[in-house]
Coordinates of C-alpha atoms and ligand atoms in Angstrom, one line a residue:
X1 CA 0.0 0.0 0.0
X2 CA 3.3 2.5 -0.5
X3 CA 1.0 4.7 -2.5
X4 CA -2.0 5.2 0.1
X5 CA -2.0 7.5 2.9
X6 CA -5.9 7.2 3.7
X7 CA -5.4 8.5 7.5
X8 CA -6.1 12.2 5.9
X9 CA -9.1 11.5 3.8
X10 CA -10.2 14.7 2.8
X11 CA -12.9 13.1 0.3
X12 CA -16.0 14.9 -0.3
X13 CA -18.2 14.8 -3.4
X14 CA -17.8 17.4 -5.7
X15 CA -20.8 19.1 -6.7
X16 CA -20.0 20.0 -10.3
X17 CA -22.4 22.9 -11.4
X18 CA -21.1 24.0 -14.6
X19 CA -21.3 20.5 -16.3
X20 CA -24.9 20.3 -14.5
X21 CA -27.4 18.0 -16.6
X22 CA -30.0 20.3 -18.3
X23 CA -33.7 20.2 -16.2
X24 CA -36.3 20.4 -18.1
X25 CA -38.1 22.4 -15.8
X26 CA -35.8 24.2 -14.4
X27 CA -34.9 27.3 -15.0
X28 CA -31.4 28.3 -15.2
X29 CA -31.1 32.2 -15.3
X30 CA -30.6 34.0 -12.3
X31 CA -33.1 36.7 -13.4
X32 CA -35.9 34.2 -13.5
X33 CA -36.8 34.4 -9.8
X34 CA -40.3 33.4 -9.7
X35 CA -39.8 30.3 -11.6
X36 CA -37.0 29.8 -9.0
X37 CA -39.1 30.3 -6.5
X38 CA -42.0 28.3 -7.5
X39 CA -39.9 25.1 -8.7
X40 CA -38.4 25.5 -4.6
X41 CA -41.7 24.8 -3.3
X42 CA -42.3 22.0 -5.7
X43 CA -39.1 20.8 -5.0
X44 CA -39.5 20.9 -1.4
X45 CA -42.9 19.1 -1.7
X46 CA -41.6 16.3 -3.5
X47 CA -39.1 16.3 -0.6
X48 CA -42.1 15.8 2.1
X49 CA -43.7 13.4 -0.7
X50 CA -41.1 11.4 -1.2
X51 CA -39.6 10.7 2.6
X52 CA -43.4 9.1 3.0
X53 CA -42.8 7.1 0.3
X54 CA -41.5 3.2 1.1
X55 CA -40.0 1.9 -2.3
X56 CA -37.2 0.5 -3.2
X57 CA -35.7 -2.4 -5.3
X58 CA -33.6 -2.6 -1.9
X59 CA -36.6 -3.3 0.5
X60 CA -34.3 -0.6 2.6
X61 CA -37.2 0.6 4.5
X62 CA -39.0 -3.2 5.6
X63 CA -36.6 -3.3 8.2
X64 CA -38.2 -4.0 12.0
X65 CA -38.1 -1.7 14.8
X66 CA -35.2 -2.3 17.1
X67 CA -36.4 -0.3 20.1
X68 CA -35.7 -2.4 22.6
X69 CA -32.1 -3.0 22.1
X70 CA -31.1 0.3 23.0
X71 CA -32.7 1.6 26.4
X72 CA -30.1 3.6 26.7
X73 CA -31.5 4.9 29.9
X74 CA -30.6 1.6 31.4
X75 CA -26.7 2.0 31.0
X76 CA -26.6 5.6 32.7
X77 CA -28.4 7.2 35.7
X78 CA -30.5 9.2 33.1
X79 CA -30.3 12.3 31.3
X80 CA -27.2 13.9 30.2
X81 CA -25.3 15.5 33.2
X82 CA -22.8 18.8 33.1
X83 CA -20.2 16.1 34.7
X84 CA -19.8 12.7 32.7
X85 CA -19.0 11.2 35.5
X86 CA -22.4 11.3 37.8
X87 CA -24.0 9.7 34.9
X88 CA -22.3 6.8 34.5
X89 CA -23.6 3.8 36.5
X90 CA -21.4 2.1 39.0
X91 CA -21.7 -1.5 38.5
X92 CA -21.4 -1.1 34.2
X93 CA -17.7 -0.5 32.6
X94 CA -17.6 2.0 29.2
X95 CA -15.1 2.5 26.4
X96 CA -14.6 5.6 24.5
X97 CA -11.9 7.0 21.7
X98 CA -12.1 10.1 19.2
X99 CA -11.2 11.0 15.7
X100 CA -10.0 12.9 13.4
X101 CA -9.6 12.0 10.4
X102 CA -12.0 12.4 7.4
X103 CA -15.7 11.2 7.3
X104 CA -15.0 7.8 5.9
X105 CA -12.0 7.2 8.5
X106 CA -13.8 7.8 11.2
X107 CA -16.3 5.4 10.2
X108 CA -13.9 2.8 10.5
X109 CA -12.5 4.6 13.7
X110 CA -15.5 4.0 15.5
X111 CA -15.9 0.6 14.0
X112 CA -12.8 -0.1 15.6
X113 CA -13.9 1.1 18.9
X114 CA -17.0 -0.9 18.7
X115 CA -14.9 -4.2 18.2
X116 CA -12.8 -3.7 20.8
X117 CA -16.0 -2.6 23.2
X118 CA -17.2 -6.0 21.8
X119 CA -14.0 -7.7 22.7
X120 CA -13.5 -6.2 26.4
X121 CA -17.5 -6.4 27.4
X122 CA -17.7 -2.2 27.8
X123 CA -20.2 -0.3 26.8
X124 CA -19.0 2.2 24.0
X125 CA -19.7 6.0 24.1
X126 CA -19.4 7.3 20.6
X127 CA -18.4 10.6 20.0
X128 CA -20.0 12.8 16.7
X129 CA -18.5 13.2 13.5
X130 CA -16.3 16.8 12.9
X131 CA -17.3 18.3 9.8
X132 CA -13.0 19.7 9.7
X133 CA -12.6 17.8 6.4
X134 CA -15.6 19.4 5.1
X135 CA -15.9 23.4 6.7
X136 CA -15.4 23.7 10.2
X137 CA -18.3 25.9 10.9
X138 CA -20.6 23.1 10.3
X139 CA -21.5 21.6 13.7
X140 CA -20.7 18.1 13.9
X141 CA -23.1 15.4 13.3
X142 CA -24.4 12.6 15.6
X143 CA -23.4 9.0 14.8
X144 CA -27.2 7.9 15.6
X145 CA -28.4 10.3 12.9
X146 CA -26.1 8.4 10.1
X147 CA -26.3 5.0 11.4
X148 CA -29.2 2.8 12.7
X149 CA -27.7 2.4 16.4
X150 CA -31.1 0.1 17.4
X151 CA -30.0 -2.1 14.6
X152 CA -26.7 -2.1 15.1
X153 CA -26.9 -2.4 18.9
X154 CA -29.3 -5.6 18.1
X155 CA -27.1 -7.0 15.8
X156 CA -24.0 -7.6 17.6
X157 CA -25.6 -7.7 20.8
X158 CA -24.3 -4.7 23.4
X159 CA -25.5 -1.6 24.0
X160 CA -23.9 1.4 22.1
X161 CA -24.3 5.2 23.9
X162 CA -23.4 8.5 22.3
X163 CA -21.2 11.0 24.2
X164 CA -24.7 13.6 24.0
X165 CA -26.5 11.0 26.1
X166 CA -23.9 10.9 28.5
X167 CA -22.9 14.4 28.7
X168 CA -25.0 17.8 28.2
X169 CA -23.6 19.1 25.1
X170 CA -23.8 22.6 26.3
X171 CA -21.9 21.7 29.2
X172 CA -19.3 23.9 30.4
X173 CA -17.5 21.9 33.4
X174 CA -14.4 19.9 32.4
X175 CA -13.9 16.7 33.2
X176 CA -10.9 15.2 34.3
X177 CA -10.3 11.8 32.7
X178 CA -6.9 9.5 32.9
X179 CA -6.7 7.9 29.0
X180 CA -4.2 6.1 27.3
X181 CA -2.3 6.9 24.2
X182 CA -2.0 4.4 21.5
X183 CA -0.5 7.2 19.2
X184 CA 2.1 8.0 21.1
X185 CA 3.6 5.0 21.6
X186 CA 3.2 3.7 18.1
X187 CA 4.7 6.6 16.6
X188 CA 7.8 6.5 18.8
X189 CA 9.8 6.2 15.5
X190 CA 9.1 9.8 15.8
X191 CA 11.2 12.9 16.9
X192 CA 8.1 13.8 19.3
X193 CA 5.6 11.3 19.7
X194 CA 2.6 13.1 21.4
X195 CA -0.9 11.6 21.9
X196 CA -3.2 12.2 18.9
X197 CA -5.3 15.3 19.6
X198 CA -8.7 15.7 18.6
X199 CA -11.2 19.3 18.4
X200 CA -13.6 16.3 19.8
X201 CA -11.8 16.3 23.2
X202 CA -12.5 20.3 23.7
X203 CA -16.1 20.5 22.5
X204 CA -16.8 17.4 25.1
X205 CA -14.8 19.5 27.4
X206 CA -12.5 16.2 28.5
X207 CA -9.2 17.3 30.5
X208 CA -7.8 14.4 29.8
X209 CA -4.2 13.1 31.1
X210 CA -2.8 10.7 28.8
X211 CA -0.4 7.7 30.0
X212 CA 1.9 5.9 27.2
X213 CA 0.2 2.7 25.7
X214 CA 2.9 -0.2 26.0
X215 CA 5.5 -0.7 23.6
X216 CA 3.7 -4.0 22.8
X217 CA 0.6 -2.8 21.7
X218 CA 2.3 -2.4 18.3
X219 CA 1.0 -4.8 15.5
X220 CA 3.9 -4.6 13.1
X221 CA 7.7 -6.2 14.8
X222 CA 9.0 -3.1 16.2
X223 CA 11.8 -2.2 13.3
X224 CA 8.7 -1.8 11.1
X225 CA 7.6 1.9 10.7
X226 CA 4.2 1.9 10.7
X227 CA 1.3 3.5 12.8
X228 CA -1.0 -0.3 13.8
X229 CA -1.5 -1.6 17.3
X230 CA -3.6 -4.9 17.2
X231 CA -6.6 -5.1 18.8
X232 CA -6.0 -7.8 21.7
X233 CA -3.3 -6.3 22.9
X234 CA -5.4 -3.4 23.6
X235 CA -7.9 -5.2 25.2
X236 CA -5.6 -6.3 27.8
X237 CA -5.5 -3.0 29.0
X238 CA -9.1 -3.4 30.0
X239 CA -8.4 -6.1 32.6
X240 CA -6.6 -5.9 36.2
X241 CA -3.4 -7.7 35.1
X242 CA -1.9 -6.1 31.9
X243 CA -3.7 -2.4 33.4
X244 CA -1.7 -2.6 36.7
X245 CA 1.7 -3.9 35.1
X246 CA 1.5 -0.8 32.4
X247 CA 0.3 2.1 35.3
X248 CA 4.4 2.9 35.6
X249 CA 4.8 4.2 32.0
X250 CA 4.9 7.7 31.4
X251 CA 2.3 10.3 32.0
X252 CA 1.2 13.6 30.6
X253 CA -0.5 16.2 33.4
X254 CA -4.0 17.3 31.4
X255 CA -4.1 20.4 29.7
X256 CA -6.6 22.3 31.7
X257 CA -5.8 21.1 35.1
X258 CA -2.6 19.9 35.0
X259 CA -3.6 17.0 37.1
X260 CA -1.4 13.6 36.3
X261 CA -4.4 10.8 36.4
X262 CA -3.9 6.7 35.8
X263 CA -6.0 5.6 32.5
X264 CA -9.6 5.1 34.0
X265 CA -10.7 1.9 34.5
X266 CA -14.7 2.9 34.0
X267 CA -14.4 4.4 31.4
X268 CA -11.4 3.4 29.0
X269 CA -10.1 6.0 26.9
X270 CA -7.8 5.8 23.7
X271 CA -6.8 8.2 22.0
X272 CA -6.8 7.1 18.3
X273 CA -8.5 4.0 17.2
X274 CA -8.5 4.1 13.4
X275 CA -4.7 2.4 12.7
X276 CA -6.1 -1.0 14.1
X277 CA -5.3 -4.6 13.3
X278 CA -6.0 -8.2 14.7
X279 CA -3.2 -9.7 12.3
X280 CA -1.8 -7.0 9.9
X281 CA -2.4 -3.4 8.8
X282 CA -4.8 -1.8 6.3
X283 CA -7.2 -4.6 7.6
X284 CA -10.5 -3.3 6.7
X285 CA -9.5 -4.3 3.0
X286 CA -9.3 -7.8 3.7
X287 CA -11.6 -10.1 3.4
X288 CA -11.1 -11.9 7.4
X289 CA -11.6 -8.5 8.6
X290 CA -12.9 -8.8 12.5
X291 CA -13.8 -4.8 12.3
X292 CA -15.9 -5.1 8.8
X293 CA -17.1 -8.6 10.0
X294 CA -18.1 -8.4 13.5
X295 CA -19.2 -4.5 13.5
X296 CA -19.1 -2.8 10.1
X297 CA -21.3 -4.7 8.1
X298 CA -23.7 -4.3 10.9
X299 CA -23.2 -0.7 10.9
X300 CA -26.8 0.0 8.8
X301 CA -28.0 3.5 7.5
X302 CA -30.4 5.7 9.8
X303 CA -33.5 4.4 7.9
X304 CA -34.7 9.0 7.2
X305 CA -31.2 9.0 5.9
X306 CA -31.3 6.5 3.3
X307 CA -34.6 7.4 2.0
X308 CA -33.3 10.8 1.6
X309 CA -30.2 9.2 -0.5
X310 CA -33.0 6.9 -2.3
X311 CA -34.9 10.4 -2.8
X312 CA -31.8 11.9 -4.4
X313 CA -30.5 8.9 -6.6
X314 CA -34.6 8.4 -8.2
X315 CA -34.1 12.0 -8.8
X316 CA -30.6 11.3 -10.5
X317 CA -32.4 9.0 -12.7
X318 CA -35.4 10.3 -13.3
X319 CA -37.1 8.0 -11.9
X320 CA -40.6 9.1 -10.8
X321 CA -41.3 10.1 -7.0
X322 CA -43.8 6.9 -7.0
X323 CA -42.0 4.4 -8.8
X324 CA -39.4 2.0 -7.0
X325 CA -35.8 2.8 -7.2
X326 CA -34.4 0.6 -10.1
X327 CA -30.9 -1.4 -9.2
X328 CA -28.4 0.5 -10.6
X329 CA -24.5 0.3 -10.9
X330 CA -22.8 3.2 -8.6
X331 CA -19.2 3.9 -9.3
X332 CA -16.7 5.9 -7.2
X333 CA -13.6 8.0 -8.9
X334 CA -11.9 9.7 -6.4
X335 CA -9.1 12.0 -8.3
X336 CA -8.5 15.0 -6.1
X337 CA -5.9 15.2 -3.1
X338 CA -4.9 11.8 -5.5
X339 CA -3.2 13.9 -8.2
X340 CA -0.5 13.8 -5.3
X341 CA 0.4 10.5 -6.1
X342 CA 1.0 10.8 -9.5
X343 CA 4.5 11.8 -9.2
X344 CA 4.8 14.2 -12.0
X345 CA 2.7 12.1 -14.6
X346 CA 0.2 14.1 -16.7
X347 CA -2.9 13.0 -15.2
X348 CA -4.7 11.5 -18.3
X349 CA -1.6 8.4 -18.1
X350 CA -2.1 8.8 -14.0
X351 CA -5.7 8.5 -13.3
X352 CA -7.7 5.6 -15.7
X353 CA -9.8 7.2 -18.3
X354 CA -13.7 7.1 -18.5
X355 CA -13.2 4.5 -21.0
X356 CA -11.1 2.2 -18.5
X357 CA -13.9 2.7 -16.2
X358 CA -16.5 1.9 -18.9
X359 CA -14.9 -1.3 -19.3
X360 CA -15.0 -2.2 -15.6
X361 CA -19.0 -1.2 -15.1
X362 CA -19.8 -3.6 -18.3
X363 CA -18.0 -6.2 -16.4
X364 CA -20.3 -5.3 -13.3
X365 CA -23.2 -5.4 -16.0
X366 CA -22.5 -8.9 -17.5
X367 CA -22.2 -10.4 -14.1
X368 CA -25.1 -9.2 -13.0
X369 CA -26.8 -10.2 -16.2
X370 CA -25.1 -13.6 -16.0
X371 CA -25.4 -14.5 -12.5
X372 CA -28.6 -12.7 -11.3
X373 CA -30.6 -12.1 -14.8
X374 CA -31.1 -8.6 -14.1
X375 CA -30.4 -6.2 -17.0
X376 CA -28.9 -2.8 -15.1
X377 CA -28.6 -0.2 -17.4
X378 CA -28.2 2.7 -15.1
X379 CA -25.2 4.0 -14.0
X380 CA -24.6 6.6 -11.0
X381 CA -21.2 8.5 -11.2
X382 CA -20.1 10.0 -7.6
X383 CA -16.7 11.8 -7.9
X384 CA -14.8 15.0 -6.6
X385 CA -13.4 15.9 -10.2
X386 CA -14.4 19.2 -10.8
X387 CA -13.0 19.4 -14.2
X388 CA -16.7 20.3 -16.4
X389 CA -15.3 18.4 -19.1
X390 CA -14.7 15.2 -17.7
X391 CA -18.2 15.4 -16.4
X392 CA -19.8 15.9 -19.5
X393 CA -17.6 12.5 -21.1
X394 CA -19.5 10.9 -18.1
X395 CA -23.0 12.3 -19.8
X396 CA -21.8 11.1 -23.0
X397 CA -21.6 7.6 -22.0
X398 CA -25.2 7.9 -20.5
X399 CA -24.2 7.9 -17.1
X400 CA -26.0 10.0 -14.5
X401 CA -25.4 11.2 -11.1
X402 CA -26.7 13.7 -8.0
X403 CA -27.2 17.3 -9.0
X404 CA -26.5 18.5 -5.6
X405 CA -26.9 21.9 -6.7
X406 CA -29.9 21.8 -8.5
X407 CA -31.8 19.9 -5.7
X408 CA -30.4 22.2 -3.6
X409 CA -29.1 19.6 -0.7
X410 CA -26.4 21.7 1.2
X411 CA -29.2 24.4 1.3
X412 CA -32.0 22.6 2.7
X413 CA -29.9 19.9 4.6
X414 CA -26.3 21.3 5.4
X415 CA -23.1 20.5 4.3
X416 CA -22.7 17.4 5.6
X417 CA -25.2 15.8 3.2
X418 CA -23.7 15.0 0.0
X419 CA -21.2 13.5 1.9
X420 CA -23.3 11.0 3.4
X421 CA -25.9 10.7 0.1
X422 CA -23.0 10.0 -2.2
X423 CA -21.6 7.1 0.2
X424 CA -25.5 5.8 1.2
X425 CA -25.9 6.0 -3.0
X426 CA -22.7 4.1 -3.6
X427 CA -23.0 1.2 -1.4
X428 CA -27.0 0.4 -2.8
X429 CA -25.8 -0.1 -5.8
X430 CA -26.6 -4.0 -7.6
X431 CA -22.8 -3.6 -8.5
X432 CA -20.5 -1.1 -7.8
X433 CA -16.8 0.1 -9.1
X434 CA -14.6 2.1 -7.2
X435 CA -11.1 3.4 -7.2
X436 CA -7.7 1.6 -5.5
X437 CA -6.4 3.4 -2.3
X438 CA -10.0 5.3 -1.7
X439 CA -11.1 3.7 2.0
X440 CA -14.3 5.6 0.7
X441 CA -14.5 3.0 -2.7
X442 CA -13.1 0.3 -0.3
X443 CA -16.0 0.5 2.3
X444 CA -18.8 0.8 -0.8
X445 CA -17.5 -2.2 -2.1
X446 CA -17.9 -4.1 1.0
X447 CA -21.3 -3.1 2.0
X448 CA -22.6 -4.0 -2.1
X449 CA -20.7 -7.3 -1.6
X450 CA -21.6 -7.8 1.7
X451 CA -25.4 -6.2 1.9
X452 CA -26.6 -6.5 -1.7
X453 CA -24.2 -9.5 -2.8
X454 CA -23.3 -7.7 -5.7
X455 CA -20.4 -7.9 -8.1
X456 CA -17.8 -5.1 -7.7
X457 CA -14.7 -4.0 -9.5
X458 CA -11.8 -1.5 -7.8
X459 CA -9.7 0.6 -11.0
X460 CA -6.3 0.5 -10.7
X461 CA -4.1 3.6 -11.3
X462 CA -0.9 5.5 -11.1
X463 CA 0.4 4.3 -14.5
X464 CA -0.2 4.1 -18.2
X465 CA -1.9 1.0 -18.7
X466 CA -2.1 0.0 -14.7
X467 CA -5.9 -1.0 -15.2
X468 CA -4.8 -3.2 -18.5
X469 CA -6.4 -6.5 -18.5
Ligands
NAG1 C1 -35.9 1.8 29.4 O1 -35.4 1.4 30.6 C2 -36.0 2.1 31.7 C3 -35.2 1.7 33.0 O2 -34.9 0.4 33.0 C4 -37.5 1.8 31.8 O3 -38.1 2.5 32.8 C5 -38.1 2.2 30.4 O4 -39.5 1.8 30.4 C6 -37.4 1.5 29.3 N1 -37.9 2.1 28.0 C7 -38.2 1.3 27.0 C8 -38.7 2.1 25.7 O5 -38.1 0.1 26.9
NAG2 C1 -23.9 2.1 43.2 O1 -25.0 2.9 42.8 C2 -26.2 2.5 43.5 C3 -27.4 3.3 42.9 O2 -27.0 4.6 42.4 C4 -26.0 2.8 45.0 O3 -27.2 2.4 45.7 C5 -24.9 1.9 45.5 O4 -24.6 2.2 46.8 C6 -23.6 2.2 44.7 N1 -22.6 1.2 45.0 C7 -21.4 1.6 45.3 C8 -20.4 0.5 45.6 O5 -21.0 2.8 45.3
NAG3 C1 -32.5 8.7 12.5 O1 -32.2 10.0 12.5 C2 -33.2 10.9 12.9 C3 -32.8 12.3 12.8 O2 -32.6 12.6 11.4 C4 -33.6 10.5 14.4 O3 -34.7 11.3 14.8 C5 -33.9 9.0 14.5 O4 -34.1 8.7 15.8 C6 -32.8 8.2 13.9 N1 -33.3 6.8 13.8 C7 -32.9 5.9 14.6 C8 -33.5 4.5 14.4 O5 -32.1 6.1 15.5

C-alpha cells in the first residue's frame, strides 16, 4: 500500500455545477426568480412526498423496529449530566476513543472502537462526527443520525451510547479523565511522539491526562515503521493484570488542570483507534476483517437518511417520486488530493480514463446479467473531479449522477449531506466500481458485496496502462 495515505481522507463529493445535466423544468437564469421560486416549493414538496414514500428495489425501509435494544436509559443514571462522570452507573464498565480523520475514517474509527468494546465487554460512548474535512463551521453530526444504532446495537448484541446521552452538550464543566495513548507509543519512531489530539476532546470539554500505551501494543515487529496496534493487545489493558503492570509508563498532566491521572478503568479511553489490526495493517481491505465482519457490516443507514439518498438517486435517474428505485450500478472516482500521487505524470496516463472505467461497469453489467438475470442499465457516477469536461464524457456515456446543486441539498440539509448521500448512494448499488487506495470506494465495495451480494470492481491507477487487462 506504499502509494496510500488514507489516514487524511479529505474526500467529499464534488458538486459540479457547470457541467450540470439540463432540467427540463428548471430554470437556469438567475433573473428568473419566480420560476425559482416556484420550482423550490415543488421541490421541497416532493421532498415531504417522497420521505413518505416506502419503495425501493432494496426493501431498505421493511426493516423492523429495534427499540428495545437500545434503552439507553438503562446504561446511565439518566439524562445527560454537566459532569460525565455522575451519569455513569457504577456496577457497568464503558469504552470511548475520538477521531479525526475524514468522514469515511472515522467510520472505521468508531468501528474499531465498537470491536474492541465488543471484545473487552464495555459499553461504547461514541463521539459525533467533525465536519473539519468538510468546513469547520458546520457543527458536527451525531453518529445515531447516520447509522441505525437500534440495529446495530441488536445486531451484535451490546449496548452502544453517544457522548450527547452521556454528557450535556452545552456543558461547560471539564472533566478530568486519565486515557491512554496508543498514538504515542506507536509513533515513537518519531522525533516527538505526542498523543493524537482531537477538536472532539475540547467540545466534550474532557481534561484528559494521557499515560503511554505499552511498547507492545504495536501490530507490526518493532523495526517496522508503521502507525498499527492490534486489537487484543489493547484489550488487555481493559483487565486488572496487563492495566496494573502498564500504570508505571509515562504520563502527561491534562491540559486544563494539569492533574497527572492513571488511565480510567470505568471508562477506558484511547486516544486514536483508526490504525487498528488483529493480524496485519490496512485490515478493513481484507476479506477476514474482524472490524468489517463483526461491526461494520452491521453498521446500517439511519433508515430518514437512506430514504433521503433513495430520494436523491430516483431524482438522478429520473425516476418518478412513485415508482421503485431501479438497481443501478454506482461507481466511485476519487481523483483529487490523488493527483498527489501521480508523481509528476500528466494526469490522463495517471488516473484511468472514462473509458477504462467503462470497461470495468460492463463487467459489473455482465455479471449481473449472467449470474442474477437482471439487466442494469443505469449507471450513478459519484466523484470529486471538478473538471466540467470530464463530467460531460461521463453524460456522454449515459451515465448520470446527483445534481446537488440543482436539488439544492447543502441548502435545505447542510453541508454534511452530500457526503453522506454519495456514500448511502454508492453502497446500494446492484454492483459497484470504485477506485484503489480510496477507503471511501473500499467501504462501498464491501457493503454491495456484503449487503446487496453484488459484483464489484476497484480501477487501478498511477500508470499508463495499470488497469490493463
Ligand atoms: C428503558 O429502561 C427504563 C429503565 O430500565 C424503563 O423505565 C423504560 O420503560 C425503558 N424504556 C423502553 C422504551 O423500553
Ligand atoms: C452504586 O449505585 C447505586 C445506585 O446509584 C447505589 O445504591 C450503590 O450504593 C452504589 N454502590 C457503590 C459500591 O458505590
Ligand atoms: C435517524 O435520524 C433521525 C434524525 O434525522 C432521528 O430522529 C432518528 O431517531 C434516527 N433513527 C434511529 C433509528 O435512530
Amino acid at each position: 500500500m506504499d502509494t496510500q495515505d488514507p489516514y487524511d481522507d479529505s474526500e467529499t463529493p464534488f458538486i459540479p455545477t457547470l457541467g450540470a445535466k439540463p432540467r427540463p423544468t428548471k430554470g437556469r437564469k438567475l433573473s428568473r426568480r419566480t420560476i425559482c421560486a416556484a420550482v423550490a416549493g415543488i421541490s421541497l414538496l416532493g421532498f415531504g412526498f417522497l420521505l413518505l414514500k416506502p419503495s425501493s428495489y432494496l426493501d431498505t425501509q421493511d426493516v423492523p423496529s429495534y427499540s428495545a435494544a437500545s434503552n439507553s436509559s438503562s446504561y446511565l443514571q439518566g439524562p445527560p449530566t454537566q459532569r460525565f462522570r455522575d451519569n455513569l452507573r457504577n456496577d457497568t464498565k464503558y469504552i470511548t476513543s475520538f477521531s479525526s480523520a475524514g468522514w469515511t475514517n472515522d467510520v472505521m474509527t468508531y468501528g474499531n472502537l465498537i470491536y474492541l468494546a465488543l471484545l473487552t465487554e464495555r459499553i461504547p460512548i461514541i463521539a459525533k462526527f467533525l465536519s473539519s474535512h468538510i468546513d469547520s463551521s458546520e457543527p458536527p453530526f451525531a453518529f445515531g443520525e447516520v447509522f441505525d444504532v437500534p440495529r446495530l446495537s441488536q445486531a451484535i448484541g451490546i449496548p452502544l451510547l453517544e457522548w450527547h446521552e452521556v454528557k450535556d452538550s452545552e456543558s461547560q464543566v471539564f472533566d478530568d479523565l486519565g486515557g491512554w495513548s496508543v498514538w504515542e507509543s506507536v509513533e515513537r519512531y518519531k522525533e516527538d511522539p505526542r498523543p493524537r489530539e482531537s477538536p472532539i476532546i475540547d467540545r466534550l470539554k474532557l481534561d484528559i491526562s494521557w499515560t503511554r500505551t505499552p511498547d507492545w501494543v504495536k501490530l507490526t515487529p518493532p523495526d517496522v515503521i508503521d502507525d498499527h496496534a492490534s486489537f487484543w493487545s489493547l484489550a488487555t489493558l481493559a483487565f486488572p493484570l496487563a492495566r496494573s503492570e502498564s500504570l508505571g509508563l509515562p504520563n502527561r498532566p491534562s491540559p486544563q488542570h494539569h492533574v497527572s491521572l492513571p488511565p480510567d478503568d470505568q471508562l477506558l479511553c484511547f486516544d486514536f483507534l483508526y490504525f487498528i489490526g488483529a493480524q496485519r495493517p490496512w485490515e478493513w481491505e481484507m476479506d477476514y476483517s474482524p472490524a468489517w465482519r463483526f461491526v461494520g457490516q452491521h453498521m446500517r443507514w439511519n433508515v430518514t437518511m437512506e430514504k433521503l439518498a433513495d430520494a436523491h438517486a430516483r431524482r438522478a435517474m429520473n425516476v418518478p417520486a412513485d415508482e421503485p428505485v431501479p438497481p443501478y450500478i454506482s461507481v466511485h472516482i476519487r481523483h483529487g488530493d490523488f493527483r498527489d500521487q501521480c508523481r509528476g505524470l500528466p494526469l490522463d496516463q495517471c488516473f484511468a480514463s472514462l473509458s477504462i472505467i467503462a470497461r470495468r461497469v460492463s463487467e459489473v453489467q455482465e455479471e449481473l446479467h449472467t449470474q442474477k438475470g437482471i439487466e442494469v442499465t443505469h449507471v450513478i457516477m459519484t466523484s470529486d473531479e471538478s473538471d466540467p469536461e470530464w463530467w460531460s464524457e461521463v453524460r456522454a456515456l449515459g451515465w448520470t449522477w446527483v445534481d446537488y446543486a440543482t436539488d439544492r441539498t447543502e441548502e435545505i440539509y447542510g453541508k454534511w449531506y452530500p457526503v453522506f448521500i454519495d456514500a448511502i448512494i454508492q453502497s446500494n448499488g446492484a454492483g459497484f466500481v470504485g477506485t484503489r487506495g480510496s477507503t471511501m470506494s473500499n467501504l462501498a465495495l464491501r457493503r454491495v458485496q456484503t449487503w446487496h451480494n453484488g459484483p464489484t470492481r476497484i480501477v487501478q491507477w498511477g500508470r499508463p496502462g495499470a488497469d490493463d487487462h
